[in-house]
Amino acid sequence: MAAPVALNPFEERLIAALPDSGTDWRARLGRQIGTHGLPHRRVEEWKWTDLRAALAKSEAGAGELIVKGSREPDETAPVSSAPFLLMPRLAAALGGDARVFRIGKKQDGPLELDLTVEAGMGHGVVVVNVARGVKAELRERYHVAPGAFANIAVIINLGEDTELVRLVEQADSAEGVLVVTTGAELGEGARFDQTTLGFGGRLARLETHVGHPGEGAEVILNGAYVLGQGRHLDQTTYVTHNGPNGVTRELFKGAALAGGKGVFQGKIHVEREAQKTDAQMNHRGMLLDERAEIDTKPELEIYADDVVCAHGAALGAVDAEALFYMRQRGMTETQARAVLTESFLAEPLDRLADEDLKTRWMDMVRGALRPDG
Amino acid sequence: MPAVKETIEDVKQLESDKYKYGFTTEIEQEFAPKGLNEDTVRFISAKKNEPEWMLEWRLDAFRRWQQMEEPNWAKVGYPPIDYQDAYYYAAPKNAAKYKSLDEVPKELLETYEKLGIPLREAEVLLGVEGAAETAAAARETPKVAVDAVFDSVSVATTFKKELEKAGVIFMSISEALQEHPELIRKYLGSVVPVSDNFFATLNAAVFSDGSFVYVPKGVRCPMELSTYFRMNAQGTGQFERTLIIADEGAYVSYLEGCTAPMRDENQLHAAVVELVAMDDAEIKYSTVQNWWPGDADGKGGVYNFVTKRADCRGRNSKVSWTQVETGSAITWKYPSCILRGDGSQGEFYSIAVSNGRQQADTGTKMIHLGKNTRSRIIAKGIAAGRSDQTYRGLVSIHAKADGARNFTQCDSLLIGDQCGAHTVPYIEAKNPRATLEHEATTSKLSDDQLFYARQRGLDEEAAVALLVNGFCRDVLQELPMEFAVEAQKLLAVSLEGSVG
Amino acid sequence: MLKITDLRARLDAEDDAAIEILKGVNLDIPAGEVHAIMGPNGCGKSTLSYVAAGHDGYEVTGGSIAFEGEDITEAEPEERAAKGLFLSFQYPVEIPGVPTLTFLKEAANAQRKARGEGPISAPEFMKLARENAAKLGISNDMLKRPVNVGFSGGEKKRMEIFQAMMLAPKLLILDETDSGLDIDALRIVADGVNAMRAPDRSMLVITHYQRLLQYLKPDVVHVMSAGRIVESGGPELAEQLEAEGYDKYATEAA
C-alpha cells in the first residue's frame, strides 16, 4: 500500500511515548504510526481533514486531559481491548485508565462533563454505560487551548430499551486541535438522540460511529456549526445497520465564514440482514464569504434490497429574494443575512427539550455569525 | 415478496447464451510478441509508421508507468493482473493495406454485420432490429458514419468523403497521425496528461488505434459519428484512444459501442477518451458499453478501466456524456468535464446495470473553474444477481466559479438481496455564490408496481423491464433515438433470463 | 363468468401465525350481471379482490376460483388479466417514468399475445385512447404523464376506468372505486362504468357505501362480514344497509 512516510517531530514524540517493542497493541500502534504517520489527506477517511499537517509543527508536549463532571466516575479501569480505529486507539494507549460512568435508574439531571486540555496534549477514554430501560441525558463540552491537542475516545453502551439524549458542545478552540471519536453500541429498542454544536478549531473532528441493531432502535444524529476565520470542523458519522427495521435520521446544517472550512462525511451502511431499514441523511451548508469552504461526502453502502435510504446535500448562499424582501422592510443587509442564516441553522437545534440550553446555543450561533459584535 | 423472489431467481442466472455478441471471428491475425517492455512499445509505433516524437511520447509514458502503482481505491476486487501475460497488439493480417471497403476481408464485414453494424454506406442504419420500426415511423433514417476498430486497428471508416466536404475530419487516430500530425501533437494528452493515472499512462504507451474527430469552426457535423469497438483475439488487451475536437461554434454527436467474444480469461480494456470543446462548441458523447461481462459464476469477462475526460475550454461550450453500461466484469469509469470556460456546461447521464458477478464503479467528475458554469448529473444504477455497484462522483466548485450551479440525482435500484448498491459522492465548494444540490435514493423494485403491471397483463419479465425502463427514463431520453431503442432492449436482456 | 367456491385465504406470512381473512367465500356472477359486495371495514372485501386477481401476498388455503368455467385459483396475475379479469385498484399504484399510454399498449399487446391475437396497431390504439379519454374527461396531457404519478385520488380512479375501457375485460372488479371521489367525479366514473355494461361483461363492485350503487344499479347485492358472505339480495339490500349500518352483521359474525 502506501509507502512509509517521513515522520515529523510531533509524530516522533508520540511514538516515543509508546512502548517500542513487544507484540501488544500499544507497540503495534507505535509501529503503525511509525510507518504511516498520523491520518492525512491521502487517507480516504481524512481526505479533507489533514490531521498530520495540522500537527506537523505542534510543540504540544506532555499535557493532561481535564475532565470535570457533574459527578465523579463510577470507576476508573484500564482499557482491556484496543479500539479498532487509529485515533481512539491512540487515546486508549496514552490516556491512562478509562473513566467509566454508569447511569442506572436514579439520576438527578443530566450527566455533564467538561473536557479540556489547557496545554500540551491530552488523551483520554470516557465510557458511558446506560442500564437497560433507563432514559438518560449526557452533556459534553469540549475545549482545547491554543497550541494544545486533545484526543478523546468516548464509548457509549446503550442496553435494550434505553434512551440517551447526547448533547455535545464543541467550544471555539482557535489554535487548538481536537479529535473526539465516539463509538456507540445500541441494544434492541434503544434510542440514541445526538445533537452537536461546533465552532471548530485549528482543526477539530467530531467522529461518531453507531452500531444500529435495527428492531425498534432509532438513531438521530443532528448537528450545526458556524466556522469563522481559520476554523476547521469535521463532523463524520458512520451508522451501521446490523438488523432489520432500523430507523436513522441525520440532519446537519452549517455555515462557513471567510477562512472557515466545514467538512461533513456521513455514511450509512446497511448490512444484508438489515431489511426494511429506513435511513435518511441530510447535510445543508452555506458559504457566507469568499475563502469559505465546505466539503461533503454523504455515502450509502447498501447490501439489503428492501430498504428506503436517501441522502441529500445542498450547498449555497442565502436566498437573494429573501434578502431583498427583508431589506425592503428596513433591515440592513448584514442583519438580514444574519437573520436568514440563524433561522437556517436553527433547524437541527429546534428539537432540544431544554429551552435554556437551546437559548444559550442559539446565542452562541448568533455570536459566531457576527464576529465583529 | 414472492413475486420479486421469483424474478430474482430468473435474474440470478445471467445466461451466457443471451449474450448474442459472444462469437469469435476466425481470421488470420498478427500479434506483437507477448508481454510488455520498451520493445513492445517500439513494435507498435513501428507498425503504425509513427514519427519519432510519437515514439518518444510513448516511451516516456511507458517509463512513467513502470514507476506507478495500480490504484485500489475503487470498490472493486479482482486478482492481480499479469501485465506480461498479454498481447498488446493484434490485428488482422495486412489490415493496414485496406484502401477501401472492397478490400476489407469478408470475415470482418460479416462480423460487423452480425453485430448489427453495417459498414456499407448504402445501408447504414445504426438502430438494429426493431429500431427501424420506430425510427422510420418517426422520421427518415439518419445517416451514421462508422469507424470500426477490430482489436488493435481500425479496419474501416465510412462516409469519410461526405464528411470531408463539410470539413469534418473523421478517421482512425493512426491515419490522423499520418495526415494531421500537427493536430494530434497539439491536442493528444492535453486533456488527459500522459501520467494522469495508472491505466491512462499504460494506454499512452501502448494504444494502438481509436478514432479522431475534428469539427472546424462553425460546422455542425452533418451526421452522427460512431465508433464500434470489437475485441476478438484471445489473450489481448484493447487500448484505444479517442480524440475529439470541436472548434468554435461546432457541434458533433458521437456514439460508441463495444462488444467482445465470450472467453474464460479476463481481458483488459484500458481506453482514453479526450474531448476538447472551444467557444460555443458542443459535443454529445454517447456510449453503449456491452463488453462480455463473464459468466454467471464470474468467470471471464472484460476489465473495463477507462479514462474519459472533456475539457470545456471555450466560453459557453458544452459537453454531454450519456452512457449505458451493461457489460464488462469490472467497470472503472468516470467520464468527466473540466468546466474551464465561463458559462460552460457539463452533463452526465448514466444507466449502469450489473448482474451476475459484475462489479461496476462508475460516475463522473464535474470540475467548475469558470464563472456561471453549470453541471447536471443523473445517474441510475440497477444492481441484480450477486453484483456490486457504486456511483462515485465529484463535484468541485473552485473559488473563482462565481454563479456555478450543479444538480445531481443518483438513484439505485436493487433487485434481489445478494447484490449491493453504493453511493459515494464528493462535493467540494469554495465559492459563496455557487449552488449545489445533490439527491440520492436507494430502493428496491416495488412489489406493488410489479403486481399492478401484471394485473394489467404483463408477465413478470416484461413488467420488470417496463419498470426498469421507467426508472431509467430520464437518462434514456438523452440518447439519440436509435441508441435509445437498442439501450432499452439491452436493459431487458441484461436483467432477465429469457427476454430478448 | 366468475364462480368462487368456499374460498379461504390468509396473508402469506413467513410464519404460520397469519390469520385467515377469507373464511369460505361463495360467489357466482353470471355473464352480464353486476354484483355488489358491501361490508364493514376489515371484513375481507378488498382481500377478495386481491385474491381473485392473484396477488401473491395472500395464500389460498382452500376452495377455488373459476373464470368462465376454468379453474384459475393458481394462475399468475397476468394469466388472469389475459383471460379478461380487470381489477380497478382501491389505491392505484404510481409508476414513475412509464407514460400511461406506453404502459397500456404494452399491457394490451401482452394480453393479445397471450390470447393468440396479433398486436394492435399504433393508430388504432391511439384512436381508441382518444375516444375513451374523451368519455371520461381525461386530457391528452394526462395520458402522456407517467402512470398515476401526480394524479389526485379522483384522477387516479378515472384513469383506472380508462384503463378498463382500453383493455375491455370480461370481468371488471371495482374495489372501492367511489372512495376519494367528489359527487361530480363519481358521476363521471359511474357513467363510464355504465357505458361498459354489456351482455357478455360482468362486474363486481366492492364498496362500503351505497352511493356508487345508486348509479350502477347492481343486480345482486351481497353483504360480507368477517370473511364470509352472510347475506345476498336485490338492490334494496343496499338501501337497507345504508339505513341500518353493519352492526347487525358484526354481532352475528362475532
mmCIF file of C-alpha atoms in Angstrom, chain B residues 222-456:
data_model
loop_
_atom_site.group_PDB
_atom_site.id
_atom_site.type_symbol
_atom_site.label_atom_id
_atom_site.label_comp_id
_atom_site.label_asym_id
_atom_site.label_seq_id
_atom_site.Cartn_x
_atom_site.Cartn_y
_atom_site.Cartn_z
ATOM 1 C CA PRO B 222 -23.922 16.603 -40.808
ATOM 2 C CA MET B 223 -24.343 13.119 -39.369
ATOM 3 C CA GLU B 224 -23.844 11.079 -36.238
ATOM 4 C CA LEU B 225 -20.345 9.736 -35.904
ATOM 5 C CA SER B 226 -19.834 6.370 -34.403
ATOM 6 C CA THR B 227 -17.039 4.033 -33.493
ATOM 7 C CA TYR B 228 -17.601 0.405 -32.972
ATOM 8 C CA PHE B 229 -15.015 -1.370 -30.866
ATOM 9 C CA ARG B 230 -14.646 -5.106 -31.127
ATOM 10 C CA MET B 231 -12.238 -7.236 -29.160
ATOM 11 C CA ASN B 232 -11.659 -10.541 -30.880
ATOM 12 C CA ALA B 233 -8.222 -12.061 -30.380
ATOM 13 C CA GLN B 234 -7.533 -14.223 -27.364
ATOM 14 C CA GLY B 235 -5.189 -13.012 -24.672
ATOM 15 C CA THR B 236 -5.121 -9.460 -25.897
ATOM 16 C CA GLY B 237 -5.951 -6.204 -24.336
ATOM 17 C CA GLN B 238 -7.570 -3.356 -26.157
ATOM 18 C CA PHE B 239 -6.106 0.086 -25.704
ATOM 19 C CA GLU B 240 -7.833 2.583 -27.865
ATOM 20 C CA ARG B 241 -7.511 6.302 -27.816
ATOM 21 C CA THR B 242 -10.199 8.679 -28.952
ATOM 22 C CA LEU B 243 -9.676 12.361 -29.525
ATOM 23 C CA ILE B 244 -12.484 14.708 -30.469
ATOM 24 C CA ILE B 245 -12.065 18.411 -31.042
ATOM 25 C CA ALA B 246 -14.993 20.727 -31.619
ATOM 26 C CA ASP B 247 -13.713 24.099 -32.696
ATOM 27 C CA GLU B 248 -15.582 27.360 -32.090
ATOM 28 C CA GLY B 249 -19.311 27.010 -32.590
ATOM 29 C CA ALA B 250 -19.039 23.424 -33.838
ATOM 30 C CA TYR B 251 -21.401 20.605 -32.948
ATOM 31 C CA VAL B 252 -20.906 16.880 -33.072
ATOM 32 C CA SER B 253 -22.757 13.873 -31.755
ATOM 33 C CA TYR B 254 -20.630 10.806 -31.335
ATOM 34 C CA LEU B 255 -21.613 7.279 -30.382
ATOM 35 C CA GLU B 256 -19.535 4.339 -29.380
ATOM 36 C CA GLY B 257 -20.400 0.716 -28.953
ATOM 37 C CA CYS B 258 -18.329 -2.132 -27.587
ATOM 38 C CA THR B 259 -18.597 -5.914 -27.601
ATOM 39 C CA ALA B 260 -16.265 -8.845 -27.138
ATOM 40 C CA PRO B 261 -16.408 -12.640 -27.503
ATOM 41 C CA MET B 262 -17.129 -14.866 -24.543
ATOM 42 C CA ARG B 263 -13.878 -16.127 -23.121
ATOM 43 C CA ASP B 264 -12.863 -17.773 -19.882
ATOM 44 C CA GLU B 265 -9.981 -15.396 -19.411
ATOM 45 C CA ASN B 266 -10.209 -11.788 -18.318
ATOM 46 C CA GLN B 267 -9.299 -9.269 -20.977
ATOM 47 C CA LEU B 268 -8.119 -5.787 -20.222
ATOM 48 C CA HIS B 269 -9.615 -2.768 -21.905
ATOM 49 C CA ALA B 270 -7.909 0.465 -20.940
ATOM 50 C CA ALA B 271 -9.086 3.285 -23.148
ATOM 51 C CA VAL B 272 -8.548 7.010 -23.039
ATOM 52 C CA VAL B 273 -11.016 9.482 -24.487
ATOM 53 C CA GLU B 274 -10.183 13.158 -24.739
ATOM 54 C CA LEU B 275 -12.716 15.787 -25.771
ATOM 55 C CA VAL B 276 -11.929 19.424 -26.409
ATOM 56 C CA ALA B 277 -14.730 21.971 -26.792
ATOM 57 C CA MET B 278 -13.849 25.524 -27.801
ATOM 58 C CA ASP B 279 -16.074 28.621 -27.535
ATOM 59 C CA ASP B 280 -19.751 27.832 -28.115
ATOM 60 C CA ALA B 281 -18.938 24.300 -29.228
ATOM 61 C CA GLU B 282 -20.958 21.286 -28.229
ATOM 62 C CA ILE B 283 -20.047 17.624 -28.061
ATOM 63 C CA LYS B 284 -22.538 14.934 -27.289
ATOM 64 C CA TYR B 285 -20.847 11.657 -26.483
ATOM 65 C CA SER B 286 -22.920 8.528 -26.064
ATOM 66 C CA THR B 287 -21.728 5.089 -25.106
ATOM 67 C CA VAL B 288 -23.409 1.747 -25.061
ATOM 68 C CA GLN B 289 -20.900 -0.493 -23.358
ATOM 69 C CA ASN B 290 -21.594 -4.152 -23.681
ATOM 70 C CA TRP B 291 -18.267 -5.901 -23.311
ATOM 71 C CA TRP B 292 -18.541 -9.562 -22.334
ATOM 72 C CA PRO B 293 -19.406 -9.493 -18.616
ATOM 73 C CA GLY B 294 -18.215 -13.006 -17.761
ATOM 74 C CA ASP B 295 -20.457 -15.952 -16.990
ATOM 75 C CA ALA B 296 -22.840 -16.295 -14.042
ATOM 76 C CA ASP B 297 -20.029 -17.537 -11.794
ATOM 77 C CA GLY B 298 -17.834 -14.590 -12.644
ATOM 78 C CA LYS B 299 -15.504 -16.497 -14.947
ATOM 79 C CA GLY B 300 -14.023 -14.424 -17.722
ATOM 80 C CA GLY B 301 -15.184 -11.007 -18.767
ATOM 81 C CA VAL B 302 -13.582 -7.733 -19.666
ATOM 82 C CA TYR B 303 -11.868 -5.422 -17.207
ATOM 83 C CA ASN B 304 -13.020 -2.048 -18.399
ATOM 84 C CA PHE B 305 -10.681 0.572 -16.919
ATOM 85 C CA VAL B 306 -11.301 3.722 -18.829
ATOM 86 C CA THR B 307 -10.373 7.383 -18.553
ATOM 87 C CA LYS B 308 -12.748 9.777 -20.275
ATOM 88 C CA ARG B 309 -12.451 13.481 -19.861
ATOM 89 C CA ALA B 310 -13.713 16.587 -21.575
ATOM 90 C CA ASP B 311 -12.082 19.964 -21.460
ATOM 91 C CA CYS B 312 -14.688 22.677 -21.908
ATOM 92 C CA ARG B 313 -12.083 25.232 -22.778
ATOM 93 C CA GLY B 314 -14.263 27.729 -24.526
ATOM 94 C CA ARG B 315 -16.867 30.119 -23.270
ATOM 95 C CA ASN B 316 -20.365 28.615 -23.332
ATOM 96 C CA SER B 317 -19.063 25.287 -24.524
ATOM 97 C CA LYS B 318 -20.991 22.184 -23.654
ATOM 98 C CA VAL B 319 -20.197 18.519 -23.271
ATOM 99 C CA SER B 320 -22.779 15.908 -22.585
ATOM 100 C CA TRP B 321 -21.832 12.358 -21.635
ATOM 101 C CA THR B 322 -24.514 9.713 -21.868
ATOM 102 C CA GLN B 323 -23.714 6.132 -21.052
ATOM 103 C CA VAL B 324 -25.484 2.838 -20.829
ATOM 104 C CA GLU B 325 -23.207 0.400 -19.079
ATOM 105 C CA THR B 326 -24.337 -3.188 -19.089
ATOM 106 C CA GLY B 327 -21.241 -5.171 -19.906
ATOM 107 C CA SER B 328 -17.769 -5.908 -18.502
ATOM 108 C CA ALA B 329 -16.820 -7.963 -15.475
ATOM 109 C CA ILE B 330 -15.402 -4.873 -13.849
ATOM 110 C CA THR B 331 -16.011 -1.290 -14.819
ATOM 111 C CA TRP B 332 -13.975 1.603 -13.553
ATOM 112 C CA LYS B 333 -15.017 4.692 -15.386
ATOM 113 C CA TYR B 334 -15.700 8.354 -14.609
ATOM 114 C CA PRO B 335 -16.376 10.482 -17.691
ATOM 115 C CA SER B 336 -15.568 13.976 -16.507
ATOM 116 C CA CYS B 337 -15.868 17.606 -17.503
ATOM 117 C CA ILE B 338 -13.430 20.335 -16.734
ATOM 118 C CA LEU B 339 -15.615 23.419 -16.947
ATOM 119 C CA ARG B 340 -12.931 25.934 -17.674
ATOM 120 C CA GLY B 341 -14.682 28.362 -19.997
ATOM 121 C CA ASP B 342 -17.098 30.833 -18.456
ATOM 122 C CA GLY B 343 -20.665 29.689 -18.963
ATOM 123 C CA SER B 344 -19.600 26.200 -19.989
ATOM 124 C CA GLN B 345 -21.837 23.237 -19.242
ATOM 125 C CA GLY B 346 -21.245 19.625 -18.395
ATOM 126 C CA GLU B 347 -23.806 16.870 -18.319
ATOM 127 C CA PHE B 348 -23.602 13.260 -17.287
ATOM 128 C CA TYR B 349 -26.453 10.866 -17.836
ATOM 129 C CA SER B 350 -25.781 7.313 -16.862
ATOM 130 C CA ILE B 351 -27.508 3.986 -16.616
ATOM 131 C CA ALA B 352 -25.450 1.203 -15.158
ATOM 132 C CA VAL B 353 -26.766 -2.307 -14.869
ATOM 133 C CA SER B 354 -24.860 -5.018 -13.079
ATOM 134 C CA ASN B 355 -25.869 -8.629 -12.791
ATOM 135 C CA GLY B 356 -24.210 -11.985 -12.199
ATOM 136 C CA ARG B 357 -20.913 -11.219 -10.517
ATOM 137 C CA GLN B 358 -20.272 -7.938 -12.252
ATOM 138 C CA GLN B 359 -18.679 -5.069 -10.393
ATOM 139 C CA ALA B 360 -19.203 -1.534 -11.552
ATOM 140 C CA ASP B 361 -17.661 1.557 -10.047
ATOM 141 C CA THR B 362 -18.673 4.464 -12.188
ATOM 142 C CA GLY B 363 -19.678 8.102 -12.017
ATOM 143 C CA THR B 364 -18.379 11.447 -13.069
ATOM 144 C CA LYS B 365 -16.329 14.457 -12.084
ATOM 145 C CA MET B 366 -17.510 17.984 -12.703
ATOM 146 C CA ILE B 367 -14.772 20.496 -12.051
ATOM 147 C CA HIS B 368 -16.171 24.024 -12.037
ATOM 148 C CA LEU B 369 -13.404 26.513 -12.736
ATOM 149 C CA GLY B 370 -15.129 29.216 -14.790
ATOM 150 C CA LYS B 371 -17.880 31.629 -13.898
ATOM 151 C CA ASN B 372 -21.508 30.632 -14.355
ATOM 152 C CA THR B 373 -20.589 27.078 -15.202
ATOM 153 C CA ARG B 374 -23.328 24.533 -14.894
ATOM 154 C CA SER B 375 -23.405 20.800 -14.446
ATOM 155 C CA ARG B 376 -26.098 18.216 -14.246
ATOM 156 C CA ILE B 377 -25.697 14.613 -13.183
ATOM 157 C CA ILE B 378 -28.387 11.978 -13.474
ATOM 158 C CA ALA B 379 -27.197 8.505 -12.568
ATOM 159 C CA LYS B 380 -29.380 5.418 -12.397
ATOM 160 C CA GLY B 381 -27.866 2.244 -11.051
ATOM 161 C CA ILE B 382 -29.528 -1.149 -11.138
ATOM 162 C CA ALA B 383 -27.883 -3.979 -9.266
ATOM 163 C CA ALA B 384 -29.086 -7.573 -9.574
ATOM 164 C CA GLY B 385 -27.750 -11.070 -9.036
ATOM 165 C CA ARG B 386 -24.604 -11.059 -6.928
ATOM 166 C CA SER B 387 -23.242 -7.885 -8.398
ATOM 167 C CA ASP B 388 -21.906 -4.803 -6.714
ATOM 168 C CA GLN B 389 -22.365 -1.328 -7.980
ATOM 169 C CA THR B 390 -21.023 2.016 -6.890
ATOM 170 C CA TYR B 391 -21.754 5.528 -8.014
ATOM 171 C CA ARG B 392 -18.672 7.597 -7.305
ATOM 172 C CA GLY B 393 -18.655 11.224 -8.269
ATOM 173 C CA LEU B 394 -17.010 14.520 -7.596
ATOM 174 C CA VAL B 395 -18.466 17.974 -7.938
ATOM 175 C CA SER B 396 -15.881 20.598 -7.219
ATOM 176 C CA ILE B 397 -16.597 24.318 -7.245
ATOM 177 C CA HIS B 398 -13.414 26.323 -7.302
ATOM 178 C CA ALA B 399 -13.011 29.734 -5.721
ATOM 179 C CA LYS B 400 -13.426 31.679 -8.954
ATOM 180 C CA ALA B 401 -16.503 29.838 -10.185
ATOM 181 C CA ASP B 402 -18.989 32.600 -9.377
ATOM 182 C CA GLY B 403 -22.561 31.601 -10.018
ATOM 183 C CA ALA B 404 -21.717 27.956 -10.657
ATOM 184 C CA ARG B 405 -24.581 25.531 -10.326
ATOM 185 C CA ASN B 406 -24.798 21.795 -10.009
ATOM 186 C CA PHE B 407 -27.676 19.416 -9.755
ATOM 187 C CA THR B 408 -27.096 15.761 -9.015
ATOM 188 C CA GLN B 409 -29.583 12.942 -8.780
ATOM 189 C CA CYS B 410 -28.410 9.402 -8.085
ATOM 190 C CA ASP B 411 -30.917 6.612 -7.775
ATOM 191 C CA SER B 412 -30.152 2.992 -7.120
ATOM 192 C CA LEU B 413 -32.434 0.060 -7.575
ATOM 193 C CA LEU B 414 -31.707 -3.294 -6.009
ATOM 194 C CA ILE B 415 -33.154 -6.470 -7.469
ATOM 195 C CA GLY B 416 -32.610 -9.299 -5.015
ATOM 196 C CA ASP B 417 -30.830 -9.426 -1.698
ATOM 197 C CA GLN B 418 -27.460 -10.707 -2.851
ATOM 198 C CA CYS B 419 -26.309 -7.537 -4.540
ATOM 199 C CA GLY B 420 -25.048 -4.218 -3.289
ATOM 200 C CA ALA B 421 -25.579 -0.609 -4.335
ATOM 201 C CA HIS B 422 -23.433 2.191 -3.057
ATOM 202 C CA THR B 423 -23.274 5.923 -3.491
ATOM 203 C CA VAL B 424 -20.105 7.867 -2.844
ATOM 204 C CA PRO B 425 -20.445 11.479 -3.871
ATOM 205 C CA TYR B 426 -17.733 14.011 -3.116
ATOM 206 C CA ILE B 427 -18.861 17.611 -3.033
ATOM 207 C CA GLU B 428 -16.397 20.446 -2.636
ATOM 208 C CA ALA B 429 -17.371 24.095 -2.659
ATOM 209 C CA LYS B 430 -15.197 27.164 -2.332
ATOM 210 C CA ASN B 431 -17.387 29.871 -3.763
ATOM 211 C CA PRO B 432 -20.152 31.660 -1.852
ATOM 212 C CA ARG B 433 -22.161 32.389 -4.983
ATOM 213 C CA ALA B 434 -22.425 28.797 -6.144
ATOM 214 C CA THR B 435 -25.278 26.433 -5.527
ATOM 215 C CA LEU B 436 -25.240 22.687 -5.403
ATOM 216 C CA GLU B 437 -27.973 20.235 -4.916
ATOM 217 C CA HIS B 438 -27.498 16.546 -4.510
ATOM 218 C CA GLU B 439 -30.121 13.891 -4.004
ATOM 219 C CA ALA B 440 -29.725 10.171 -3.785
ATOM 220 C CA THR B 441 -32.090 7.329 -3.121
ATOM 221 C CA THR B 442 -31.820 3.589 -2.842
ATOM 222 C CA SER B 443 -34.835 1.377 -3.081
ATOM 223 C CA LYS B 444 -35.971 -1.949 -4.367
ATOM 224 C CA LEU B 445 -38.207 -2.916 -7.223
ATOM 225 C CA SER B 446 -41.666 -2.318 -5.825
ATOM 226 C CA ASP B 447 -43.924 -5.325 -5.311
ATOM 227 C CA ASP B 448 -46.970 -3.090 -5.692
ATOM 228 C CA GLN B 449 -45.847 -1.789 -9.068
ATOM 229 C CA LEU B 450 -44.973 -5.280 -10.201
ATOM 230 C CA PHE B 451 -48.397 -6.638 -9.246
ATOM 231 C CA TYR B 452 -50.177 -3.687 -10.829
ATOM 232 C CA ALA B 453 -48.388 -4.232 -14.123
ATOM 233 C CA ARG B 454 -49.078 -7.966 -14.004
ATOM 234 C CA GLN B 455 -52.754 -7.363 -13.228
ATOM 235 C CA ARG B 456 -52.871 -5.453 -16.474
#
